[in-house]
Amino acid sequence: MENSINIKLKVWRQAGPKAKGRFETYELSNISTDSSFLEMLDILNEQLINKGEEPVAFDHDCREGICGMCSLYINGRPHGPDDDVTTCQLHMRKFKDGQTITIEPWRSAGFPVIKDLIVDRTAFDQIIAAGGYVSVNTGGIPDANAIPIPKPDADEAMDAASCIGCGACVAACKNGSAMLFVSAKVSQMALLPQGRVEGARRAKNMVAKMDELGFGNCTNTGACEVECPKGISLANIARLNREFLKAKAQD
Ligand code: SF4
Ligand code: FES
């Protein structure tokens, strides 16, 4: 049976990157607990448009936990109160009737606000461009069994590759560190023979770009792992540190 709730929203509104932001309060009635969080924001925006007001700008694309676009800080947690889900996978059944829900953009020097709840996450693209690839021409697709890979390595590489680049790890970190993201991207290749060759150089270049773009240092608080919607493990950070030290030793 469908239930509905009435909620109060405190939403961060900011006209542009240099504008001063503020919280605006909105009240929504009869929101189905079966609706997703983003559907609830769609309803808010329909109501704002009908009143001739500016809709709330927020990012989304796939709405199924794949693209990493839906970067919202909800009641003090990246991607909200549910574990291991992105904002687009969050449902209104996780909230109570009469509850106030505070919605903010990611807060990080590396992710400046563009408008309202949308932040600029191109810093992650720049980090990838600094080394998150295999630089040799790998030719056509080889047979799956051409290079034997131990199953545990393949599993670990796949786990690391499930990082969707959402940035929740940065938003959760008191230092604004991007180490969990970088470590996942380094690990997904360092664990496989094709990516192993450039592992150390990749780690060095990606960490240098991360530092240059204003992300903070990792002090092992572990908040990133707790809030990551894809369960990326801190073990990847340990691997990144090993790769990085190896690269420094080769200098
Ligand atoms: S490590 Fe997790 S939280 Fe960080 S970008 Fe990847 S999926 Fe998002
Ligand atoms: S909109 Fe694609 S992960 Fe949420």
Short mmCIF file of C-alpha atoms and ligand atoms in Angstrom, two decimals:
data_model
loop_
_atom_site.label_atom_id
_atom_site.label_comp_id
_atom_site.label_asym_id
_atom_site.label_seq_id
_atom_site.Cartn_x
_atom_site.Cartn_y
_atom_site.Cartn_z
CA MET A 1 0.00 0.00 0.00
CA GLU A 2 1.33 3.37 -0.93
CA ASN A 3 2.03 5.80 1.88
CA SER A 4 2.65 9.49 1.59
CA ILE A 5 4.45 11.98 3.80
CA ASN A 6 4.63 15.72 4.26
CA ILE A 7 8.14 17.13 4.43
CA LYS A 8 9.98 20.40 4.85
CA LEU A 9 13.03 20.98 2.66
CA LYS A 10 15.94 23.30 3.42
CA VAL A 11 17.66 23.63 0.05
CA TRP A 12 20.93 25.42 -0.73
CA ARG A 13 20.29 28.07 -3.39
CA GLN A 14 23.19 29.84 -5.06
CA ALA A 15 22.74 31.78 -8.30
CA GLY A 16 26.28 31.20 -9.58
CA PRO A 17 29.86 30.30 -8.64
CA LYS A 18 30.61 33.73 -7.15
CA ALA A 19 27.14 34.44 -5.71
CA LYS A 20 26.45 34.25 -1.99
CA GLY A 21 24.44 31.12 -1.18
CA ARG A 22 21.58 30.70 1.30
CA PHE A 23 19.12 28.06 2.45
CA GLU A 24 15.53 28.34 1.18
CA THR A 25 12.72 26.47 2.89
CA TYR A 26 10.00 24.66 0.94
CA GLU A 27 7.10 22.50 2.11
CA LEU A 28 5.89 19.50 0.12
CA SER A 29 2.71 17.53 0.84
CA ASN A 30 1.61 14.01 -0.07
CA ILE A 31 4.98 12.77 -1.31
CA SER A 32 4.74 9.05 -2.00
CA THR A 33 7.22 7.05 0.04
CA ASP A 34 7.71 4.95 -3.11
CA SER A 35 9.09 7.92 -5.03
CA SER A 36 12.80 8.38 -5.38
CA PHE A 37 14.60 11.36 -3.86
CA LEU A 38 15.15 12.89 -7.29
CA GLU A 39 11.47 12.39 -8.21
CA MET A 40 10.65 14.33 -5.05
CA LEU A 41 12.94 17.14 -6.28
CA ASP A 42 11.19 16.97 -9.69
CA ILE A 43 7.88 17.55 -7.89
CA LEU A 44 9.38 20.51 -6.02
CA ASN A 45 10.62 21.98 -9.31
CA GLU A 46 7.24 21.51 -11.03
CA GLN A 47 5.63 23.44 -8.19
CA LEU A 48 8.27 26.19 -8.35
CA ILE A 49 7.87 26.51 -12.14
CA ASN A 50 4.08 26.66 -11.80
CA LYS A 51 4.53 29.54 -9.33
CA GLY A 52 6.88 31.32 -11.76
CA GLU A 53 9.92 30.72 -9.55
CA GLU A 54 13.38 29.47 -10.54
CA PRO A 55 13.63 25.66 -10.24
CA VAL A 56 16.40 24.14 -8.10
CA ALA A 57 19.41 23.13 -10.23
CA PHE A 58 20.66 19.63 -9.44
CA ASP A 59 22.76 17.12 -11.38
CA HIS A 60 21.57 13.70 -12.55
CA ASP A 61 21.80 11.51 -15.61
CA CYS A 62 21.31 7.75 -15.35
CA ARG A 63 19.15 7.70 -12.21
CA GLU A 64 20.25 4.12 -11.60
CA GLY A 65 23.53 4.39 -9.70
CA ILE A 66 25.89 4.29 -12.67
CA CYS A 67 26.95 7.76 -13.78
CA GLY A 68 27.92 9.34 -10.45
CA MET A 69 26.26 12.68 -11.27
CA CYS A 70 23.73 12.94 -8.42
CA SER A 71 26.04 14.59 -5.92
CA LEU A 72 23.81 15.71 -3.04
CA TYR A 73 24.63 16.13 0.63
CA ILE A 74 21.43 15.14 2.46
CA ASN A 75 20.98 15.68 6.20
CA GLY A 76 24.74 15.80 6.66
CA ARG A 77 25.59 12.69 4.63
CA PRO A 78 26.77 12.36 1.03
CA HIS A 79 23.98 10.53 -0.87
CA GLY A 80 21.74 10.67 2.22
CA PRO A 81 20.78 8.31 5.04
CA ASP A 82 20.73 4.96 3.18
CA ASP A 83 23.91 2.85 2.96
CA ASP A 84 25.57 1.81 -0.31
CA VAL A 85 23.28 3.78 -2.59
CA THR A 86 23.58 6.92 -4.67
CA THR A 87 21.14 9.81 -4.26
CA CYS A 88 19.17 8.63 -7.30
CA GLN A 89 18.70 5.22 -5.64
CA LEU A 90 17.48 6.76 -2.38
CA HIS A 91 13.76 6.50 -1.71
CA MET A 92 11.45 8.71 0.31
CA ARG A 93 10.54 5.75 2.54
CA LYS A 94 13.83 6.52 4.33
CA PHE A 95 12.27 9.73 5.69
CA LYS A 96 9.53 10.32 8.24
CA ASP A 97 6.32 12.29 7.99
CA GLY A 98 6.98 15.87 9.13
CA GLN A 99 10.75 15.54 8.81
CA THR A 100 12.97 18.44 7.75
CA ILE A 101 15.45 17.44 5.03
CA THR A 102 18.50 19.62 4.45
CA ILE A 103 19.98 19.40 0.95
CA GLU A 104 23.40 20.85 0.11
CA PRO A 105 25.92 20.50 -2.70
CA TRP A 106 29.24 18.71 -2.11
CA ARG A 107 31.43 20.99 0.02
CA SER A 108 35.03 20.83 -1.15
CA ALA A 109 37.69 23.17 -2.51
CA GLY A 110 38.10 20.69 -5.38
CA PHE A 111 34.41 20.86 -6.34
CA PRO A 112 33.31 24.53 -6.63
CA VAL A 113 29.57 25.21 -6.79
CA ILE A 114 28.29 26.06 -10.27
CA LYS A 115 24.67 26.70 -9.31
CA ASP A 116 22.42 25.64 -6.41
CA LEU A 117 23.20 21.94 -5.86
CA ILE A 118 25.44 21.45 -8.91
CA VAL A 119 29.20 21.34 -8.38
CA ASP A 120 32.00 21.26 -10.92
CA ARG A 121 33.54 17.76 -10.74
CA THR A 122 35.83 18.18 -13.77
CA ALA A 123 38.78 17.97 -11.36
CA PHE A 124 38.20 14.20 -11.37
CA ASP A 125 38.45 14.17 -15.18
CA GLN A 126 41.75 16.05 -14.91
CA ILE A 127 43.07 13.49 -12.44
CA ILE A 128 42.13 10.67 -14.84
CA ALA A 129 43.76 12.55 -17.72
CA ALA A 130 46.98 12.74 -15.66
CA GLY A 131 47.43 8.96 -15.84
CA GLY A 132 44.28 6.91 -15.38
CA TYR A 133 44.70 4.91 -18.56
CA VAL A 134 46.98 2.40 -20.32
CA SER A 135 49.12 4.42 -22.71
CA VAL A 136 50.15 1.70 -25.17
CA ASN A 137 48.08 0.71 -28.17
CA THR A 138 46.45 -2.52 -27.05
CA GLY A 139 45.19 -3.42 -30.52
CA GLY A 140 42.01 -5.41 -31.03
CA ILE A 141 40.13 -7.28 -28.33
CA PRO A 142 42.18 -10.39 -27.37
CA ASP A 143 40.64 -13.75 -26.51
CA ALA A 144 39.44 -13.75 -22.90
CA ASN A 145 41.95 -16.46 -21.95
CA ALA A 146 44.96 -14.96 -23.83
CA ILE A 147 46.44 -13.55 -20.60
CA PRO A 148 45.60 -15.75 -17.59
CA ILE A 149 44.62 -13.63 -14.57
CA PRO A 150 44.10 -15.15 -11.11
CA LYS A 151 40.45 -14.95 -10.07
CA PRO A 152 41.15 -13.03 -6.81
CA ASP A 153 43.06 -10.37 -8.79
CA ALA A 154 40.27 -10.11 -11.35
CA ASP A 155 37.69 -9.78 -8.55
CA GLU A 156 39.68 -7.09 -6.75
CA ALA A 157 40.22 -5.16 -9.98
CA MET A 158 36.50 -5.33 -10.75
CA ASP A 159 35.65 -4.12 -7.23
CA ALA A 160 37.97 -1.13 -7.67
CA ALA A 161 36.54 -0.47 -11.14
CA SER A 162 33.06 -0.11 -9.67
CA CYS A 163 33.99 3.43 -8.54
CA ILE A 164 31.62 5.75 -10.42
CA GLY A 165 33.56 8.96 -9.71
CA CYS A 166 30.70 10.50 -7.75
CA GLY A 167 32.90 12.40 -5.31
CA ALA A 168 31.09 11.34 -2.13
CA CYS A 169 34.45 10.27 -0.67
CA VAL A 170 35.75 13.83 -1.04
CA ALA A 171 32.55 15.33 0.37
CA ALA A 172 32.69 12.98 3.38
CA CYS A 173 36.35 13.70 4.17
CA LYS A 174 37.16 16.48 6.63
CA ASN A 175 40.34 17.11 4.61
CA GLY A 176 38.55 17.04 1.24
CA SER A 177 40.89 14.26 0.13
CA ALA A 178 40.32 12.41 -3.13
CA MET A 179 42.52 9.46 -2.15
CA LEU A 180 39.76 6.82 -2.25
CA PHE A 181 38.79 7.83 -5.79
CA VAL A 182 42.41 7.97 -7.00
CA SER A 183 43.27 4.71 -5.28
CA ALA A 184 40.34 2.94 -6.96
CA LYS A 185 41.39 4.21 -10.37
CA VAL A 186 45.03 3.23 -9.78
CA SER A 187 44.09 -0.18 -8.35
CA GLN A 188 41.73 -1.23 -11.12
CA MET A 189 44.74 -1.19 -13.46
CA ALA A 190 47.64 -2.00 -11.12
CA LEU A 191 46.00 -5.35 -10.31
CA LEU A 192 45.99 -6.47 -13.95
CA PRO A 193 49.04 -7.31 -16.11
CA GLN A 194 48.16 -4.77 -18.82
CA GLY A 195 48.01 -1.92 -16.30
CA ARG A 196 50.73 -3.16 -13.96
CA VAL A 197 53.56 -1.91 -16.22
CA GLU A 198 52.74 1.78 -15.71
CA GLY A 199 51.44 1.39 -12.15
CA ALA A 200 54.04 3.46 -10.31
CA ARG A 201 54.17 6.30 -12.84
CA ARG A 202 50.37 6.42 -12.95
CA ALA A 203 50.15 6.70 -9.15
CA LYS A 204 52.74 9.49 -9.02
CA ASN A 205 51.12 11.56 -11.77
CA MET A 206 47.57 11.17 -10.51
CA VAL A 207 48.53 12.04 -6.91
CA ALA A 208 50.47 15.10 -8.13
CA LYS A 209 47.40 16.28 -10.10
CA MET A 210 45.14 15.64 -7.10
CA ASP A 211 47.39 17.82 -4.91
CA GLU A 212 47.61 20.54 -7.57
CA LEU A 213 43.80 20.75 -7.82
CA GLY A 214 43.36 21.51 -4.13
CA PHE A 215 42.24 18.16 -2.69
CA GLY A 216 43.48 17.61 0.87
CA ASN A 217 45.72 14.98 2.42
CA CYS A 218 44.48 11.61 3.63
CA THR A 219 44.70 11.15 7.40
CA ASN A 220 43.02 7.73 7.46
CA THR A 221 39.74 8.81 9.07
CA GLY A 222 37.87 6.25 6.94
CA ALA A 223 34.80 8.47 6.36
CA CYS A 224 35.25 7.99 2.61
CA GLU A 225 34.85 4.21 2.82
CA VAL A 226 31.76 4.55 5.03
CA GLU A 227 29.99 6.93 2.63
CA CYS A 228 31.12 5.42 -0.69
CA PRO A 229 27.98 4.13 -2.46
CA LYS A 230 30.02 1.43 -4.19
CA GLY A 231 31.81 0.05 -1.14
CA ILE A 232 35.31 0.96 -2.38
CA SER A 233 37.74 -0.35 0.26
CA LEU A 234 40.45 1.56 2.12
CA ALA A 235 42.78 -1.29 1.08
CA ASN A 236 42.99 0.51 -2.25
CA ILE A 237 44.55 3.52 -0.51
CA ALA A 238 47.22 1.26 0.98
CA ARG A 239 47.92 -0.06 -2.54
CA LEU A 240 48.11 3.48 -3.92
CA ASN A 241 50.60 4.43 -1.21
CA ARG A 242 52.76 1.43 -2.12
CA GLU A 243 52.66 2.35 -5.82
CA PHE A 244 53.47 5.96 -4.99
CA LEU A 245 56.48 5.02 -2.84
CA LYS A 246 57.69 2.72 -5.59
CA ALA A 247 57.50 5.60 -8.07
CA LYS A 248 59.41 7.90 -5.71
CA ALA A 249 62.14 5.25 -5.31
CA GLN A 250 62.48 5.08 -9.09
CA ASP A 251 63.00 8.88 -9.39
S1 SF4 B 1 35.48 5.98 -4.34
FE1 SF4 B 1 33.27 5.75 -3.95
S2 SF4 B 1 32.64 7.75 -3.15
FE2 SF4 B 1 34.62 8.04 -4.18
S3 SF4 B 1 34.15 8.64 -6.27
FE3 SF4 B 1 34.38 6.41 -6.27
S4 SF4 B 1 32.30 5.62 -5.98
FE4 SF4 B 1 32.23 7.78 -5.39
S1 FES B 2 22.04 9.94 -11.53
FE1 FES B 2 23.57 8.51 -12.22
S2 FES B 2 24.38 7.70 -10.35
FE2 FES B 2 22.72 8.95 -9.72
#
